[in-house]
Each structure stands twice: as C-alpha cells, then as structure tokens.
Amino acid sequence: MRKPLSIAVAQPPCVSYDVAANAATHADVVRSAGARVVVFPEMSLTGYELDAPAITAGDPRLAPLVRACARTGTVALAGAPVRGESGAAHIAILAFDGTGARVAYRKMWLGAAEAERFAPGGEPAVLEVDGRRLGLAICKDTGIVRHSADTAALGMDVYVAGVLEHAKDAAVRDERARRIAADHRVWVAVASFAGSTGGGFTRAAGGSGIWAPGGAVLAQAGTEAGAVVRAVLE
C-alpha cells in the first residue's frame, strides 16, 4: 500500500529576472512548507518575462533550492525558461531534489506571445514520487482537453500545474482544475502566481489550490503573494 503524499502549492513573491533572489525565496518555501512535493507557478524562477535568458539545471544560482530539498527530503517543481539540445528555447518545469535539478517537462501549448520566442514541448510527461505518478502541465496546457487526456494515458495519480492568470480570469483556473479532477478522477494541484510577476501581469490571480478526484477543493490560497497551502493525498 502506498503511503500518503503531502503536497503544497506556493505563490511566492517574485523579482523579475533575478534567478538568485527567486531561488532563495523558493528555498525558504521548501523549508517551511512541510511537504514531500512543493509546486511553484509558471516561470517562477525568472518571473513571467518572456525575454529572460534561459537557465540550465546546473545553474549555480539554484544551489540554495537544491540544498533546501536535501535538508527536507522535498521534490520541488519550479518554472523557468530553458534551452533544448537543438538550441530551441522552451518554457519548462525543473524538478529539484537533494541531488540536483533536471528539466522534467516542456510546455506543449503556448500563448501567442510565447510562440514568438519559445518552441512547444513535444510530449506529455509524468514524474513518479513515492509511487505516485504526477502528470506535469504549465498554464495553457490545463485548458487543452487533449493535454490532460494524453497525460492521463501515461498513468497519473495527480495532475500538477504551474500557472499564471490575470486576477480577472481567476475563475478559469478553478474551472479547469475541477474539470480535470472530474474527467480523470485524479487529484489536481495548481500553483498560481500572485501579485506582480512581470510581463504585464501587475495583478496576478493567486488562488493556488488542491482539488480532490471529482473536483472538491481540499485547500486553496487567497490572492496574496507569499501564500502556501498544503494537503495530504491519501
């Protein structure tokens, strides 16, 4: 029998372009969250600045986050622009643990402005933690029915997403989470930026949350930057 999985979704304050400052903030969240998995929003390590330079998984500025994961036994999922082997830039999820970081997923469905700079990822991805399979998603992916279906086809227990929505579009985040939880009978964990994030988002929606299979809300943050909520998936 699999043991329960504790998961937290965070909406940390962000300093545009400042990877070192943001990594330090992420590390603070990891140390205080008390969760096996901590999820952060889209492009959380750079802010939503589409011209932010791509970073690598081995970037020394990320070392505080790796150390925090080593100390707490946490897997942290953070967002950043990266460059693929072909040289193309992608919006990605980096997975951190005590041994380092790696690119775990590249966003498949891009917004119009994003597509001018980034290439779409080629395939869905899952990440296994303690016997639970986490399907990975970034923002617009969550609104594409095919994305959640293709990810579910890989076998997933939790659909995990880092997103960014304007405050006026907060209902979109919740509607998508409920739909995915109901359609695929999985938990859904969404980390949603709050406050100012760059890229013209001076008032992001916040409202990071965790939904049970079927769509009931287990935990949800408010609109303030810095909030973290947690749930245990039995």
Short mmCIF file of C-alpha atoms in Angstrom, two decimals:
data_model
loop_
_atom_site.label_atom_id
_atom_site.label_comp_id
_atom_site.label_asym_id
_atom_site.label_seq_id
_atom_site.Cartn_x
_atom_site.Cartn_y
_atom_site.Cartn_z
CA MET A 1 0.00 0.00 0.00
CA ARG A 2 1.31 3.44 -0.94
CA LYS A 3 1.81 5.90 1.89
CA PRO A 4 0.02 9.28 1.83
CA LEU A 5 1.69 12.03 -0.20
CA SER A 6 1.88 15.55 1.22
CA ILE A 7 1.83 18.25 -1.46
CA ALA A 8 1.98 22.04 -1.21
CA VAL A 9 1.26 24.71 -3.82
CA ALA A 10 3.02 28.05 -3.44
CA GLN A 11 2.66 31.54 -4.87
CA PRO A 12 5.91 33.23 -3.78
CA PRO A 13 6.73 36.89 -4.37
CA CYS A 14 8.87 37.23 -7.46
CA VAL A 15 11.68 39.53 -8.57
CA SER A 16 11.73 39.79 -12.36
CA TYR A 17 14.89 38.35 -13.97
CA ASP A 18 16.57 37.72 -10.59
CA VAL A 19 17.11 33.96 -10.53
CA ALA A 20 19.29 34.07 -7.39
CA ALA A 21 16.72 36.01 -5.36
CA ASN A 22 13.85 33.84 -6.55
CA ALA A 23 15.74 30.60 -5.88
CA ALA A 24 16.41 31.79 -2.33
CA THR A 25 12.71 32.54 -1.85
CA HIS A 26 11.79 29.11 -3.24
CA ALA A 27 14.24 27.54 -0.79
CA ASP A 28 12.57 29.35 2.12
CA VAL A 29 9.18 28.00 0.98
CA VAL A 30 10.51 24.46 0.75
CA ARG A 31 11.97 24.62 4.26
CA SER A 32 8.71 25.89 5.76
CA ALA A 33 6.10 24.01 3.69
CA GLY A 34 6.40 20.62 5.41
CA ALA A 35 5.53 18.77 2.23
CA ARG A 36 7.06 15.97 0.19
CA VAL A 37 6.23 17.86 -3.04
CA VAL A 38 6.13 21.64 -3.44
CA VAL A 39 4.77 23.13 -6.66
CA PHE A 40 5.58 26.64 -7.92
CA PRO A 41 4.00 28.76 -10.70
CA GLU A 42 4.93 29.09 -14.37
CA MET A 43 8.38 30.71 -14.85
CA SER A 44 8.62 31.19 -11.10
CA LEU A 45 12.42 31.40 -11.12
CA THR A 46 12.59 34.35 -13.55
CA GLY A 47 9.17 35.93 -13.37
CA TYR A 48 6.94 35.94 -16.43
CA GLU A 49 9.48 37.81 -18.54
CA LEU A 50 9.49 36.26 -22.00
CA ASP A 51 12.91 37.73 -22.78
CA ALA A 52 14.52 36.32 -19.62
CA PRO A 53 17.68 34.36 -20.51
CA ALA A 54 17.32 30.59 -20.47
CA ILE A 55 18.83 28.87 -17.46
CA THR A 56 20.28 25.40 -17.07
CA ALA A 57 19.51 22.78 -14.46
CA GLY A 58 23.08 23.12 -13.21
CA ASP A 59 22.97 26.90 -12.78
CA PRO A 60 24.86 27.68 -9.53
CA ARG A 61 22.22 30.25 -8.58
CA LEU A 62 19.84 27.34 -8.00
CA ALA A 63 22.05 25.75 -5.32
CA PRO A 64 20.04 27.10 -2.33
CA LEU A 65 16.93 25.33 -3.62
CA VAL A 66 18.80 22.05 -4.07
CA ARG A 67 20.17 22.34 -0.52
CA ALA A 68 16.70 23.03 0.87
CA CYS A 69 15.35 19.93 -0.87
CA ALA A 70 18.23 17.87 0.52
CA ARG A 71 17.54 19.10 4.04
CA THR A 72 13.79 18.45 3.91
CA GLY A 73 13.50 15.48 1.54
CA THR A 74 11.33 17.56 -0.77
CA VAL A 75 10.76 17.36 -4.50
CA ALA A 76 10.25 20.93 -5.76
CA LEU A 77 8.75 21.74 -9.16
CA ALA A 78 9.68 25.23 -10.34
CA GLY A 79 9.22 27.09 -13.62
CA ALA A 80 11.88 28.60 -15.88
CA PRO A 81 12.88 29.17 -19.50
CA VAL A 82 15.38 26.57 -20.69
CA ARG A 83 17.15 25.69 -23.93
CA GLY A 84 16.84 22.27 -25.53
CA GLU A 85 19.53 20.20 -27.21
CA SER A 86 18.55 21.68 -30.58
CA GLY A 87 19.06 25.19 -29.25
CA ALA A 88 15.34 25.99 -29.13
CA ALA A 89 14.01 27.79 -26.04
CA HIS A 90 11.19 26.25 -24.00
CA ILE A 91 9.05 27.16 -21.01
CA ALA A 92 9.77 24.32 -18.61
CA ILE A 93 9.29 22.70 -15.24
CA LEU A 94 12.51 21.95 -13.38
CA ALA A 95 12.33 19.13 -10.83
CA PHE A 96 14.60 19.59 -7.80
CA ASP A 97 15.60 17.13 -5.12
CA GLY A 98 18.58 16.77 -2.84
CA THR A 99 20.80 15.55 -5.67
CA GLY A 100 20.23 18.46 -8.06
CA ALA A 101 17.78 19.55 -10.74
CA ARG A 102 16.62 18.38 -14.14
CA VAL A 103 14.21 19.51 -16.82
CA ALA A 104 11.11 17.40 -16.21
CA TYR A 105 8.67 18.89 -18.73
CA ARG A 106 8.43 21.45 -21.53
CA LYS A 107 5.19 23.38 -22.11
CA MET A 108 3.31 21.99 -25.10
CA TRP A 109 0.59 24.61 -25.67
CA LEU A 110 1.91 28.16 -25.96
CA GLY A 111 0.20 31.52 -25.90
CA ALA A 112 0.55 33.77 -28.95
CA ALA A 113 3.28 35.96 -27.47
CA GLU A 114 5.10 32.92 -26.09
CA ALA A 115 5.17 31.26 -29.51
CA GLU A 116 7.20 34.16 -30.89
CA ARG A 117 10.09 33.22 -28.60
CA PHE A 118 9.60 29.63 -27.47
CA ALA A 119 9.14 26.26 -29.13
CA PRO A 120 6.46 23.87 -27.86
CA GLY A 121 7.43 20.74 -25.99
CA GLY A 122 6.98 17.51 -27.86
CA GLU A 123 5.21 15.20 -25.42
CA PRO A 124 3.43 14.95 -22.07
CA ALA A 125 5.36 13.82 -19.02
CA VAL A 126 4.86 12.21 -15.64
CA LEU A 127 7.15 12.25 -12.62
CA GLU A 128 7.00 9.47 -10.03
CA VAL A 129 7.33 10.37 -6.33
CA ASP A 130 6.89 7.68 -3.68
CA GLY A 131 4.86 5.53 -6.03
CA ARG A 132 2.55 8.36 -7.12
CA ARG A 133 2.64 9.45 -10.74
CA LEU A 134 2.48 13.23 -11.18
CA GLY A 135 1.33 14.45 -14.58
CA LEU A 136 3.01 17.77 -15.39
CA ALA A 137 1.44 20.85 -17.01
CA ILE A 138 2.08 24.56 -17.48
CA CYS A 139 -0.70 27.15 -17.70
CA LYS A 140 -2.40 26.93 -21.15
CA ASP A 141 -1.84 23.17 -21.16
CA THR A 142 -4.54 22.93 -18.48
CA GLY A 143 -7.14 24.33 -20.85
CA ILE A 144 -6.45 21.79 -23.58
CA VAL A 145 -8.60 18.68 -23.10
CA ARG A 146 -6.19 16.65 -25.20
CA HIS A 147 -3.30 17.53 -22.88
CA SER A 148 -4.88 16.13 -19.73
CA ALA A 149 -6.15 13.11 -21.65
CA ASP A 150 -2.75 12.34 -23.16
CA THR A 151 -1.08 12.80 -19.77
CA ALA A 152 -3.67 10.56 -18.10
CA ALA A 153 -2.94 7.92 -20.73
CA LEU A 154 0.59 7.69 -19.31
CA GLY A 155 -0.93 6.77 -15.96
CA MET A 156 -1.21 9.57 -13.44
CA ASP A 157 -2.47 9.97 -9.90
CA VAL A 158 -2.06 13.75 -9.63
CA TYR A 159 -2.19 16.46 -12.32
CA VAL A 160 0.29 19.16 -11.29
CA ALA A 161 0.44 22.58 -12.95
CA GLY A 162 2.24 25.89 -12.59
CA VAL A 163 0.07 28.68 -13.98
CA LEU A 164 -0.34 32.43 -14.37
CA GLU A 165 -3.71 34.15 -14.75
CA HIS A 166 -4.80 37.78 -14.51
CA ALA A 167 -6.91 38.44 -11.41
CA LYS A 168 -9.96 38.94 -13.63
CA ASP A 169 -9.52 35.41 -15.00
CA ALA A 170 -9.29 33.60 -11.66
CA ALA A 171 -12.41 31.56 -12.41
CA VAL A 172 -10.64 29.98 -15.40
CA ARG A 173 -8.08 28.37 -13.09
CA ASP A 174 -10.76 26.80 -10.90
CA GLU A 175 -12.94 25.62 -13.78
CA ARG A 176 -10.04 23.84 -15.44
CA ALA A 177 -8.92 22.20 -12.21
CA ARG A 178 -12.42 20.91 -11.44
CA ARG A 179 -12.86 19.57 -14.97
CA ILE A 180 -9.58 17.66 -14.95
CA ALA A 181 -10.24 16.23 -11.48
CA ALA A 182 -13.72 15.08 -12.55
CA ASP A 183 -12.81 13.79 -16.01
CA HIS A 184 -9.82 11.72 -14.90
CA ARG A 185 -10.62 11.03 -11.23
CA VAL A 186 -7.26 12.39 -10.10
CA TRP A 187 -6.05 14.95 -7.60
CA VAL A 188 -5.16 18.30 -9.14
CA ALA A 189 -2.54 20.66 -7.69
CA VAL A 190 -2.20 24.13 -9.21
CA ALA A 191 0.39 26.74 -8.19
CA SER A 192 -0.82 30.13 -9.42
CA PHE A 193 1.23 33.34 -9.39
CA ALA A 194 0.02 36.18 -7.15
CA GLY A 195 0.97 39.84 -7.12
CA SER A 196 3.22 41.32 -9.79
CA THR A 197 5.09 38.79 -11.92
CA GLY A 198 6.45 40.74 -14.89
CA GLY A 199 5.30 40.52 -18.48
CA GLY A 200 2.49 42.98 -17.89
CA PHE A 201 0.92 40.97 -15.06
CA THR A 202 0.75 43.58 -12.32
CA ARG A 203 -2.09 41.77 -10.53
CA ALA A 204 -2.00 38.01 -10.92
CA ALA A 205 -4.83 35.85 -9.63
CA GLY A 206 -3.22 33.76 -6.90
CA GLY A 207 -5.71 31.20 -5.61
CA SER A 208 -3.29 28.26 -5.74
CA GLY A 209 -5.19 25.15 -4.80
CA ILE A 210 -5.51 21.40 -4.48
CA TRP A 211 -8.60 19.55 -5.70
CA ALA A 212 -9.73 16.00 -4.89
CA PRO A 213 -10.75 13.44 -7.52
CA GLY A 214 -14.22 14.53 -8.59
CA GLY A 215 -13.48 18.24 -8.17
CA ALA A 216 -13.95 19.16 -4.49
CA VAL A 217 -11.50 21.76 -3.15
CA LEU A 218 -9.16 20.40 -0.48
CA ALA A 219 -7.19 23.62 0.10
CA GLN A 220 -6.95 26.99 -1.61
CA ALA A 221 -4.89 30.12 -1.05
CA GLY A 222 -6.11 33.67 -1.28
CA THR A 223 -4.82 36.35 -3.63
CA GLU A 224 -1.78 37.43 -1.61
CA ALA A 225 1.79 36.80 -2.72
CA GLY A 226 3.63 34.50 -0.34
CA ALA A 227 0.73 32.18 0.46
CA VAL A 228 1.26 28.41 0.60
CA VAL A 229 -1.41 25.75 1.10
CA ARG A 230 -0.95 22.03 1.69
CA ALA A 231 -2.94 18.81 1.58
CA VAL A 232 -2.24 15.15 2.18
CA LEU A 233 -3.32 12.84 -0.63
CA GLU A 234 -4.45 9.57 0.95
#
